[in-house]
Coordinates of C-alpha atoms in Angstrom, one line a residue:
M19 CA 19.4 2.1 -21.3
R20 CA 18.8 5.3 -22.4
L21 CA 15.6 6.8 -23.6
H22 CA 15.3 7.9 -26.9
P23 CA 14.0 11.4 -27.9
V24 CA 10.9 10.3 -28.7
D25 CA 10.6 8.7 -25.6
G26 CA 10.7 11.9 -24.3
L27 CA 8.3 13.8 -26.2
V28 CA 5.6 10.9 -24.9
I29 CA 6.7 11.6 -21.5
V30 CA 6.4 15.3 -21.9
A31 CA 2.8 15.0 -23.3
Y32 CA 1.8 12.3 -20.7
F33 CA 2.6 14.6 -18.2
A34 CA 0.9 17.2 -19.8
A35 CA -2.0 15.6 -19.8
I36 CA -2.2 14.0 -16.7
L37 CA -1.3 18.1 -15.2
V38 CA -3.9 19.7 -17.0
I39 CA -6.5 16.6 -15.8
G40 CA -5.7 17.3 -12.1
Y41 CA -5.7 21.0 -12.4
R42 CA -9.7 21.0 -13.6
L43 CA -10.7 19.1 -11.5
S44 CA -8.9 20.5 -7.8
R45 CA -10.4 24.1 -9.1
G46 CA -13.8 25.3 -7.1
M47 CA -13.0 23.3 -3.6
R48 CA -14.6 25.1 -0.8
S49 CA -15.0 23.0 2.1
S50 CA -13.8 20.1 3.8
A51 CA -16.0 17.7 2.3
D52 CA -14.9 18.4 -1.3
F53 CA -11.2 18.4 -0.5
F54 CA -11.3 14.9 1.9
L55 CA -14.3 13.2 0.1
A56 CA -15.3 14.9 -3.8
G57 CA -18.4 16.0 -2.0
R58 CA -19.6 12.8 -2.2
S59 CA -19.7 12.6 -5.9
L60 CA -17.9 10.2 -7.2
P61 CA -18.8 7.2 -9.6
W62 CA -18.8 3.5 -8.7
W63 CA -16.2 2.9 -11.9
A64 CA -14.0 5.9 -11.6
I65 CA -13.1 4.5 -7.6
G66 CA -12.2 1.0 -8.6
M67 CA -9.9 2.0 -10.8
S68 CA -8.2 4.1 -8.6
L69 CA -8.6 1.5 -5.6
V70 CA -5.9 -0.6 -8.7
A71 CA -4.3 2.7 -9.2
T72 CA -3.3 3.7 -5.8
D73 CA -2.4 -0.3 -5.2
I74 CA -0.1 -1.0 -7.9
G75 CA 2.2 1.7 -7.7
G76 CA 5.8 2.1 -7.6
T77 CA 6.2 -0.4 -4.5
D78 CA 4.7 -2.7 -6.5
I79 CA 5.4 -2.6 -9.9
V80 CA 9.3 -2.9 -8.4
G81 CA 8.4 -4.5 -5.0
V82 CA 6.7 -8.0 -6.2
A83 CA 8.8 -8.2 -9.6
G84 CA 12.2 -7.9 -7.3
A85 CA 9.8 -10.5 -4.7
A86 CA 9.0 -12.8 -7.9
Y87 CA 12.8 -12.6 -9.4
R88 CA 13.8 -13.6 -5.5
Y89 CA 11.1 -16.0 -4.4
G90 CA 8.7 -17.2 -7.7
L91 CA 4.7 -17.1 -8.1
A92 CA 4.5 -17.4 -4.9
V93 CA 4.0 -13.4 -4.6
A94 CA 1.2 -13.7 -6.7
N95 CA -0.8 -14.8 -3.7
F96 CA -0.8 -11.4 -2.2
E97 CA -3.0 -10.3 -5.5
W98 CA -5.5 -13.8 -6.0
I99 CA -5.7 -14.3 -2.2
G100 CA -4.5 -11.7 -0.7
C101 CA -6.8 -9.2 -2.1
V102 CA -9.8 -10.6 -4.3
P103 CA -11.7 -11.9 -1.3
A104 CA -11.1 -9.1 1.4
M105 CA -12.4 -7.4 -1.7
I106 CA -15.9 -8.9 -2.3
V107 CA -16.3 -9.0 1.7
A108 CA -15.6 -5.4 1.6
A109 CA -17.9 -4.8 -1.1
F110 CA -21.2 -6.1 0.6
V111 CA -20.5 -6.3 4.4
F112 CA -18.0 -2.9 5.4
V113 CA -17.8 -0.1 2.9
P114 CA -21.7 -0.2 2.8
H115 CA -21.6 0.6 6.5
F116 CA -19.4 2.9 6.6
W117 CA -20.5 5.1 3.8
R118 CA -23.9 4.8 5.8
L119 CA -22.2 6.0 9.0
G120 CA -21.6 9.2 7.3
I121 CA -17.5 9.4 8.3
T122 CA -14.7 11.0 6.6
T123 CA -11.8 8.6 8.7
L124 CA -11.6 4.8 10.7
P125 CA -10.5 6.6 13.3
E126 CA -13.4 9.0 13.5
F127 CA -15.4 6.1 13.7
M128 CA -13.0 4.3 16.7
E129 CA -14.1 7.3 18.6
R130 CA -17.8 6.8 18.1
R131 CA -17.7 3.2 18.9
Y132 CA -14.9 3.3 22.0
N133 CA -13.4 6.8 23.2
P134 CA -10.7 9.4 22.0
L135 CA -7.5 7.5 22.8
M136 CA -9.0 4.6 20.5
R137 CA -9.1 7.3 18.1
L138 CA -5.9 9.2 19.0
L139 CA -3.9 5.8 18.7
L140 CA -5.2 4.6 15.3
A141 CA -4.5 7.8 13.9
F142 CA -0.9 7.9 14.8
C143 CA -0.1 4.8 13.3
W144 CA -1.5 5.7 10.3
L145 CA 0.1 8.5 10.2
V146 CA 3.6 7.0 10.8
F147 CA 2.7 4.1 8.2
M148 CA 1.4 6.6 5.5
A149 CA 5.1 8.7 6.2
C150 CA 7.4 6.4 6.1
N151 CA 5.3 4.4 3.3
L152 CA 6.2 7.6 0.6
G153 CA 9.7 6.8 1.3
V154 CA 9.2 3.4 0.5
M155 CA 7.3 4.6 -2.9
L156 CA 9.8 7.3 -4.3
L157 CA 13.0 4.8 -3.6
A158 CA 10.8 2.5 -5.9
S159 CA 10.0 4.8 -8.3
A160 CA 13.8 6.0 -8.3
K161 CA 15.2 3.1 -8.9
M162 CA 13.2 2.3 -12.2
L163 CA 13.8 5.8 -13.3
L164 CA 17.4 5.1 -13.1
A165 CA 17.0 2.0 -14.9
L166 CA 14.8 2.3 -17.3
G167 CA 15.8 6.2 -17.8
G168 CA 19.5 6.3 -18.0
L169 CA 19.6 9.0 -15.4
R170 CA 23.7 8.4 -15.5
F171 CA 26.1 11.1 -15.0
S172 CA 29.8 10.1 -16.1
S173 CA 33.0 10.9 -14.3
D174 CA 34.0 12.9 -16.9
G175 CA 33.1 16.3 -18.1
A176 CA 30.5 19.2 -17.0
W177 CA 28.4 16.6 -14.7
A178 CA 31.1 15.0 -12.8
A179 CA 29.9 16.6 -9.5
L180 CA 26.6 14.5 -9.8
A181 CA 28.3 11.3 -10.3
G182 CA 26.9 8.6 -7.9
W183 CA 24.7 10.8 -6.6
E184 CA 21.8 9.4 -9.3
L185 CA 19.6 7.7 -7.1
A186 CA 19.6 10.7 -4.5
L187 CA 18.6 13.0 -7.5
A188 CA 15.8 10.5 -8.9
I189 CA 14.9 10.5 -5.4
L190 CA 14.5 14.5 -5.6
I191 CA 12.5 14.9 -8.9
L192 CA 10.3 12.7 -8.7
G193 CA 9.3 13.9 -4.7
I194 CA 9.1 17.0 -5.8
T195 CA 6.9 16.7 -8.8
A196 CA 4.6 14.2 -6.7
G197 CA 4.5 16.8 -4.4
A198 CA 4.2 20.0 -6.7
Y199 CA 1.0 17.9 -8.6
T200 CA -0.5 16.8 -4.7
L201 CA -0.8 20.5 -3.7
A202 CA -3.7 20.9 -6.0
G203 CA -5.5 18.5 -4.3
G204 CA -8.9 16.8 -3.8
L205 CA -10.1 13.8 -3.8
A206 CA -11.9 14.0 -7.4
A207 CA -8.3 15.1 -8.9
V208 CA -7.0 12.2 -6.9
V209 CA -9.1 9.3 -8.7
Y210 CA -10.0 10.7 -12.2
T211 CA -6.3 11.3 -12.8
D212 CA -6.0 7.8 -11.7
V213 CA -9.0 6.2 -14.0
L214 CA -6.3 7.4 -16.9
Q215 CA -3.1 6.3 -15.1
C216 CA -4.5 2.8 -13.6
A217 CA -5.3 2.6 -17.7
V218 CA -2.2 3.1 -19.0
M219 CA -0.6 1.2 -16.3
I220 CA -2.0 -2.2 -16.8
G221 CA -1.3 -1.6 -20.9
G222 CA 2.2 -1.1 -20.1
C223 CA 2.8 -3.9 -17.7
L224 CA 0.4 -6.1 -20.0
L225 CA 3.0 -4.9 -22.9
V226 CA 5.8 -5.9 -20.8
A227 CA 4.4 -9.5 -19.1
L228 CA 3.8 -11.0 -23.3
L229 CA 7.3 -9.4 -24.4
S230 CA 9.1 -11.3 -22.0
L231 CA 7.6 -14.4 -22.4
V232 CA 8.1 -13.9 -26.2
E233 CA 11.5 -13.4 -24.6
V234 CA 12.0 -16.6 -22.9
G235 CA 9.8 -18.8 -25.7
G236 CA 7.0 -18.4 -23.8
W237 CA 5.6 -20.5 -20.8
T238 CA 7.3 -23.7 -21.2
G239 CA 10.4 -22.0 -22.7
L240 CA 10.6 -19.9 -19.0
L241 CA 10.2 -23.4 -17.0
A242 CA 13.4 -24.9 -18.4
A243 CA 15.4 -21.7 -18.4
L244 CA 14.7 -21.8 -14.5
E245 CA 15.4 -25.4 -14.3
T246 CA 18.9 -24.5 -16.3
H247 CA 19.7 -21.9 -13.5
A248 CA 18.8 -24.2 -10.9
A249 CA 21.4 -26.7 -11.7
N250 CA 24.0 -24.4 -11.7
R251 CA 22.9 -22.1 -8.7
A252 CA 20.9 -21.9 -5.9
G253 CA 18.6 -19.3 -5.1
V254 CA 16.4 -19.8 -8.1
P255 CA 12.5 -18.3 -7.7
S256 CA 9.8 -21.4 -8.4
A257 CA 6.9 -21.1 -10.5
E258 CA 5.1 -23.0 -7.5
L259 CA 1.8 -21.3 -6.2
I260 CA 1.9 -23.0 -2.8
L261 CA 5.7 -23.0 -0.9
P262 CA 5.9 -25.5 2.1
V263 CA 6.3 -24.8 5.4
D264 CA 10.1 -24.3 5.7
T265 CA 10.7 -22.7 2.9
E266 CA 13.3 -20.2 2.9
S267 CA 11.3 -17.5 1.2
P268 CA 8.9 -15.1 3.1
F269 CA 5.7 -16.8 1.9
P270 CA 4.8 -20.2 3.6
W271 CA 1.6 -21.5 3.0
T272 CA 0.8 -21.3 6.6
G273 CA 2.2 -17.5 6.2
I274 CA 0.2 -17.0 3.6
F275 CA -2.9 -18.0 5.0
F276 CA -3.1 -17.1 8.7
G277 CA -1.1 -14.2 8.3
L278 CA -1.9 -12.9 4.6
A279 CA -5.9 -14.4 3.9
L280 CA -6.9 -13.9 7.5
V281 CA -5.5 -11.0 9.0
L282 CA -3.2 -8.6 6.4
S283 CA -5.9 -8.8 3.4
P284 CA -9.1 -7.8 5.4
A285 CA -6.6 -5.3 7.9
Y286 CA -5.7 -3.6 4.6
W287 CA -8.9 -3.5 2.0
W288 CA -11.5 -3.1 5.1
G289 CA -9.5 -0.8 7.5
N290 CA -6.7 1.1 5.6
Q291 CA -7.6 4.8 5.1
A292 CA -6.3 5.5 2.3
I293 CA -8.4 2.2 0.5
V294 CA -11.4 3.1 2.1
Q295 CA -11.6 6.9 1.8
R296 CA -12.7 6.2 -1.8
S297 CA -15.5 4.3 -1.1
L298 CA -16.6 7.1 1.3
G299 CA -16.7 9.4 -1.1
A300 CA -19.4 7.3 -3.5
R301 CA -22.3 8.8 -4.3
S302 CA -24.5 6.2 -3.2
E303 CA -24.5 3.2 -1.4
F304 CA -24.7 0.7 -4.5
E305 CA -21.8 2.6 -5.8
A306 CA -19.8 1.9 -2.7
K307 CA -20.2 -1.4 -3.0
A308 CA -20.2 -2.0 -6.9
S309 CA -16.1 -0.4 -6.4
Y310 CA -15.2 -2.9 -4.8
V311 CA -16.5 -5.7 -6.8
W312 CA -15.2 -3.7 -10.2
G313 CA -11.5 -3.2 -8.3
A314 CA -11.5 -7.0 -7.4
L315 CA -12.0 -8.4 -11.0
L316 CA -9.2 -5.8 -12.1
K317 CA -6.8 -6.9 -9.1
N318 CA -7.4 -10.6 -11.1
L319 CA -5.0 -9.2 -14.0
I320 CA -2.6 -7.8 -11.5
P321 CA -0.2 -11.0 -10.9
L322 CA 0.1 -11.7 -14.6
L323 CA 1.1 -8.5 -15.3
I324 CA 3.8 -8.0 -12.4
A325 CA 4.9 -11.0 -10.8
V326 CA 5.3 -13.2 -14.3
P327 CA 7.6 -10.6 -16.1
G328 CA 10.3 -10.6 -12.5
I329 CA 10.5 -14.5 -13.0
A330 CA 11.0 -14.1 -16.3
A331 CA 13.4 -11.2 -15.8
A332 CA 15.2 -14.2 -13.7
A333 CA 15.9 -16.3 -16.2
L334 CA 17.3 -13.8 -18.6
F335 CA 19.1 -11.6 -16.1
P336 CA 20.2 -14.0 -13.2
Q337 CA 23.3 -12.2 -12.0
L338 CA 21.4 -9.2 -10.6
T339 CA 22.3 -8.3 -6.9
D340 CA 19.4 -5.9 -6.9
A341 CA 16.1 -7.9 -7.3
D342 CA 14.5 -4.9 -7.4
E343 CA 15.9 -4.4 -11.0
A344 CA 14.4 -6.9 -12.4
F345 CA 11.0 -5.4 -14.1
P346 CA 13.6 -2.3 -15.0
W347 CA 15.9 -4.2 -16.7
L348 CA 13.2 -6.1 -18.2
A349 CA 11.6 -3.6 -19.4
A350 CA 14.6 -1.5 -20.4
R351 CA 15.6 -4.3 -23.0
I352 CA 12.7 -5.3 -24.6
L353 CA 10.8 -2.5 -24.9
P354 CA 11.2 -0.3 -28.4
V355 CA 11.3 3.2 -28.8
G356 CA 8.4 5.6 -27.9
L357 CA 6.6 2.2 -25.4
R358 CA 9.8 2.8 -23.3
G359 CA 8.9 6.3 -22.7
L360 CA 5.5 5.6 -22.4
F361 CA 6.0 3.0 -20.3
L362 CA 8.4 5.3 -17.8
A363 CA 5.9 8.0 -18.2
A364 CA 3.0 5.9 -17.1
F365 CA 5.0 4.1 -14.2
V366 CA 6.2 7.8 -12.3
A367 CA 2.3 8.3 -13.2
A368 CA 1.2 5.2 -11.0
L369 CA 3.9 6.5 -8.7
M370 CA 2.0 9.7 -8.0
S371 CA -1.3 8.1 -7.9
S372 CA -0.2 6.3 -5.1
V373 CA 2.0 9.0 -3.7
D374 CA -0.9 11.7 -4.3
S375 CA -2.8 9.1 -2.3
Y376 CA -1.7 8.8 0.4
L377 CA -0.8 12.5 0.5
N378 CA -4.2 13.0 0.9
S379 CA -5.5 10.4 3.0
A380 CA -2.9 11.2 5.5
A381 CA -4.1 14.9 5.2
T382 CA -7.0 14.4 6.1
I383 CA -6.2 12.6 9.3
L384 CA -4.2 15.3 10.2
T385 CA -6.9 18.0 9.8
H386 CA -9.7 15.4 10.6
D387 CA -8.6 13.5 13.5
F388 CA -6.1 16.3 15.4
L389 CA -6.6 19.4 14.2
G390 CA -10.3 19.2 13.5
R391 CA -10.4 17.0 16.8
Y392 CA -8.7 19.8 18.8
W393 CA -9.0 23.0 17.4
R394 CA -12.1 23.0 14.9
S395 CA -12.2 26.2 12.9
T396 CA -9.2 24.3 11.1
I397 CA -11.7 21.9 9.3
Q398 CA -14.3 25.0 8.0
G399 CA -14.0 25.8 4.7
H400 CA -11.4 27.2 2.6
T401 CA -9.2 26.6 5.9
S402 CA -9.5 22.7 5.8
V403 CA -8.2 23.5 2.2
R404 CA -4.9 25.6 3.3
S405 CA -4.5 23.1 6.3
G406 CA -4.4 20.1 4.1
R407 CA -1.6 21.6 1.2
I408 CA 0.5 22.6 4.3
V409 CA 0.3 18.8 5.4
T410 CA 1.0 17.9 2.1
A411 CA 4.0 20.2 1.4
L412 CA 5.8 18.6 5.0
L413 CA 5.3 15.4 4.3
T414 CA 6.3 15.7 0.5
L415 CA 9.6 17.1 2.5
W416 CA 9.9 13.9 5.0
A417 CA 9.0 11.5 2.4
I418 CA 12.3 12.9 0.4
L419 CA 14.9 12.7 3.3
F420 CA 13.2 8.9 3.9
A421 CA 13.4 7.7 1.1
L422 CA 17.1 8.8 0.6
W423 CA 17.8 6.9 4.1
L424 CA 16.1 4.1 3.2
S425 CA 18.6 4.4 -0.2
G426 CA 21.4 3.4 1.7
L427 CA 19.9 0.1 3.6
E428 CA 21.8 -3.6 2.5
G429 CA 20.1 -6.5 1.9
A430 CA 16.8 -5.6 2.7
T431 CA 13.8 -5.4 -0.5
I432 CA 11.1 -3.0 -1.2
Y433 CA 8.6 -5.4 -1.1
G434 CA 9.5 -6.4 2.3
I435 CA 9.6 -3.1 3.8
F436 CA 6.6 -2.2 3.4
Q437 CA 5.0 -5.5 4.4
T438 CA 7.0 -5.4 7.6
M439 CA 6.0 -1.9 8.7
M440 CA 2.1 -3.5 7.6
S441 CA 2.4 -5.9 10.1
F442 CA 3.5 -3.7 12.9
F443 CA 0.1 -2.1 13.5
Q444 CA -2.4 -4.0 11.0
G445 CA -2.9 -6.9 12.8
P446 CA -4.1 -5.3 16.1
A447 CA -6.0 -2.6 14.0
L448 CA -7.8 -5.2 12.4
A449 CA -8.8 -7.1 15.7
V450 CA -9.9 -3.7 17.4
L451 CA -11.8 -2.5 14.2
L452 CA -13.8 -6.1 14.4
A453 CA -14.2 -6.4 17.8
G454 CA -15.9 -2.9 17.4
L455 CA -18.5 -3.7 14.6
F456 CA -19.5 -7.5 15.7
W457 CA -19.2 -7.7 19.7
S458 CA -21.2 -5.1 21.6
R459 CA -19.5 -6.2 24.9
A460 CA -16.3 -4.8 23.5
T461 CA -15.7 -1.6 25.9
P462 CA -13.2 1.1 25.0
A463 CA -10.4 0.2 27.6
G464 CA -10.2 -3.1 26.4
A465 CA -9.7 -2.1 22.3
V466 CA -6.8 0.4 24.0
T467 CA -5.3 -1.5 25.8
G468 CA -5.6 -4.9 23.6
F469 CA -4.6 -2.3 20.3
V470 CA -1.4 -1.1 22.5
A471 CA -0.3 -4.9 23.5
G472 CA -0.5 -6.3 19.7
V473 CA 1.6 -3.7 18.7
V474 CA 3.9 -4.2 21.2
T475 CA 3.9 -7.8 20.7
S476 CA 4.7 -6.8 16.9
L477 CA 7.5 -5.2 17.8
V478 CA 8.7 -7.6 20.0
L479 CA 8.8 -10.2 17.6
F480 CA 10.8 -8.0 15.2
A481 CA 13.0 -7.2 17.9
M482 CA 14.0 -10.5 18.2
Q483 CA 14.2 -11.8 14.9
Q484 CA 16.6 -9.4 14.6
P485 CA 20.9 -11.4 14.1
I486 CA 21.8 -8.3 17.0
V487 CA 19.2 -9.8 19.3
Y488 CA 19.4 -13.2 18.8
Q489 CA 23.0 -13.8 18.2
T490 CA 23.9 -11.3 21.4
A491 CA 21.1 -13.5 23.5
G492 CA 22.7 -16.7 22.5
W493 CA 19.3 -17.6 20.5
K494 CA 18.1 -19.6 17.6
P495 CA 15.7 -16.6 15.9
L496 CA 12.2 -17.5 16.4
F497 CA 10.8 -18.0 12.6
Q498 CA 12.5 -19.6 10.1
I499 CA 12.0 -17.7 6.7
R500 CA 13.1 -14.8 5.6
E501 CA 11.2 -11.7 6.4
P502 CA 8.2 -13.1 8.6
Y503 CA 6.0 -10.0 8.4
L504 CA 3.2 -12.7 8.1
Y505 CA 3.7 -14.3 11.4
Y506 CA 4.0 -11.1 13.1
S507 CA 0.7 -9.8 12.0
V508 CA -0.7 -13.4 13.0
W509 CA 0.3 -13.3 16.5
S510 CA -0.1 -9.4 17.2
F511 CA -3.6 -10.4 15.8
L512 CA -4.7 -13.1 18.2
M513 CA -2.8 -11.2 21.6
T514 CA -5.0 -8.3 21.0
W515 CA -8.2 -10.5 20.5
L516 CA -7.1 -12.4 24.0
V517 CA -6.3 -8.5 25.8
I518 CA -9.6 -7.6 24.6
A519 CA -11.8 -10.0 25.4
I520 CA -9.8 -10.2 29.2
V521 CA -10.7 -6.4 29.6
S522 CA -13.5 -6.1 28.2
C523 CA -15.0 -8.9 30.7
V524 CA -14.0 -6.7 33.9
T525 CA -14.7 -3.3 32.8
P526 CA -18.0 -1.9 32.9
R527 CA -20.0 -2.4 29.7
V528 CA -20.9 0.6 27.0
P529 CA -24.6 1.4 27.1
A530 CA -26.3 -0.5 23.6
E531 CA -28.1 2.8 22.8
R532 CA -25.0 4.5 22.0
I533 CA -23.3 2.0 20.3
R534 CA -25.9 0.1 18.7
P535 CA -26.3 1.9 15.4
L536 CA -22.8 1.2 14.9
L537 CA -22.5 -2.1 15.0
L538 CA -22.9 -4.7 11.7
R539 CA -26.2 -6.8 11.9
G540 CA -25.2 -9.6 13.8
G541 CA -23.4 -8.1 16.1
R542 CA -23.4 -9.7 19.8
A543 CA -23.2 -9.3 23.2

């Protein structure tokens, strides 16, 4: 499981290349437009690859493969159903509209359409989510480093004091490295380094997928191995894409269709600041559209590159107690010397691409929607760049501490943690966004009340699903599946729409001349 010296040289060379590229592209930033939107000069091909690199960082490689190890191929629906259709719609409907408006953040749009309170609520939710997600990504990547890199200390000898602290040490190493790189800052540096990271990540994951299939004797051999394991134990992953309503996995077809395809996926690709911000930095409306189409084409490959290795790991290592270790174990076993180092370097770089993306976007929201909203001098010239870097350092420290706390939790998968956090506010955020774009009758009071009601609905459903709550009350759990985050998003989305409609109909209408430019074509009263 330990790296060969050749692997070490590959890692050093790769990181040197990434740092040089990032440093050269980060020079010359003089204003908030340079730091947060790359001066609106990004080409479509770079944005598209950056979208993919951000979306398949450490969380997805470890988390999706872990979910596939535990539940099967149904997790691939998160890409084929949960990404591609929403990205295509975004390319031709939402992204060009946001680009034409010239906004920097989505909360900024909320203030234009509704009021400052709605902007503050959404910005706060995104900050909390991004901060927590940074910790999740660090934990996922630390697990990969331990399994693939062999960072282990013996209980004997000079390193005895570190024995048993390997996971915490890995989190610290990765967090400090990613934070230091991101401090160079700037959306341009993030996007262009993502291009290299995306290419290497796709190549590395493709190599693991092909070698894993060879190891198990092809797809036929994989299915045969799963059948053999199913005869001897329970909980073997399924190779089926569509699962029934009463499945034990978190991916029944009802949750996939209603929760993922209709709510969480559109909310992520149309309303996620870290995603949409890249297209806002495009040099033209056409390139903003083309970036999403290019990204959607690349996303079609991801299930084959990540979910299939997770299922193959279930056939090769059925004894794993932690599903999130499936991909690391597989890569450590089948990759030869040199390629193992390249893959580990690419994986950590993918972590950095995700972390720097969320750090940059979190800094954008905090600087633009909080500091800039109330202390406008903070978004002028070099002051905005300095503020962004200070925020980056503070968020990095928080991410490390949160990852250390998550490492002590038992029984929850990384992917489940990530998706559950998103479900708390993504459904309400999508409902408010759609109402603001398509229904001119939606009022500020309706939006604020509906958003709060939706978030509260998600939190209540989550609380009622916890054993300590329903067992104390003598109830049965509301949902029979594990980690029912897809259903949280459905009900919170519907609750938000209902409250928006009711409150908007009994509160004063917003003047049409103020909101007409903000509505998409086809918006109705």
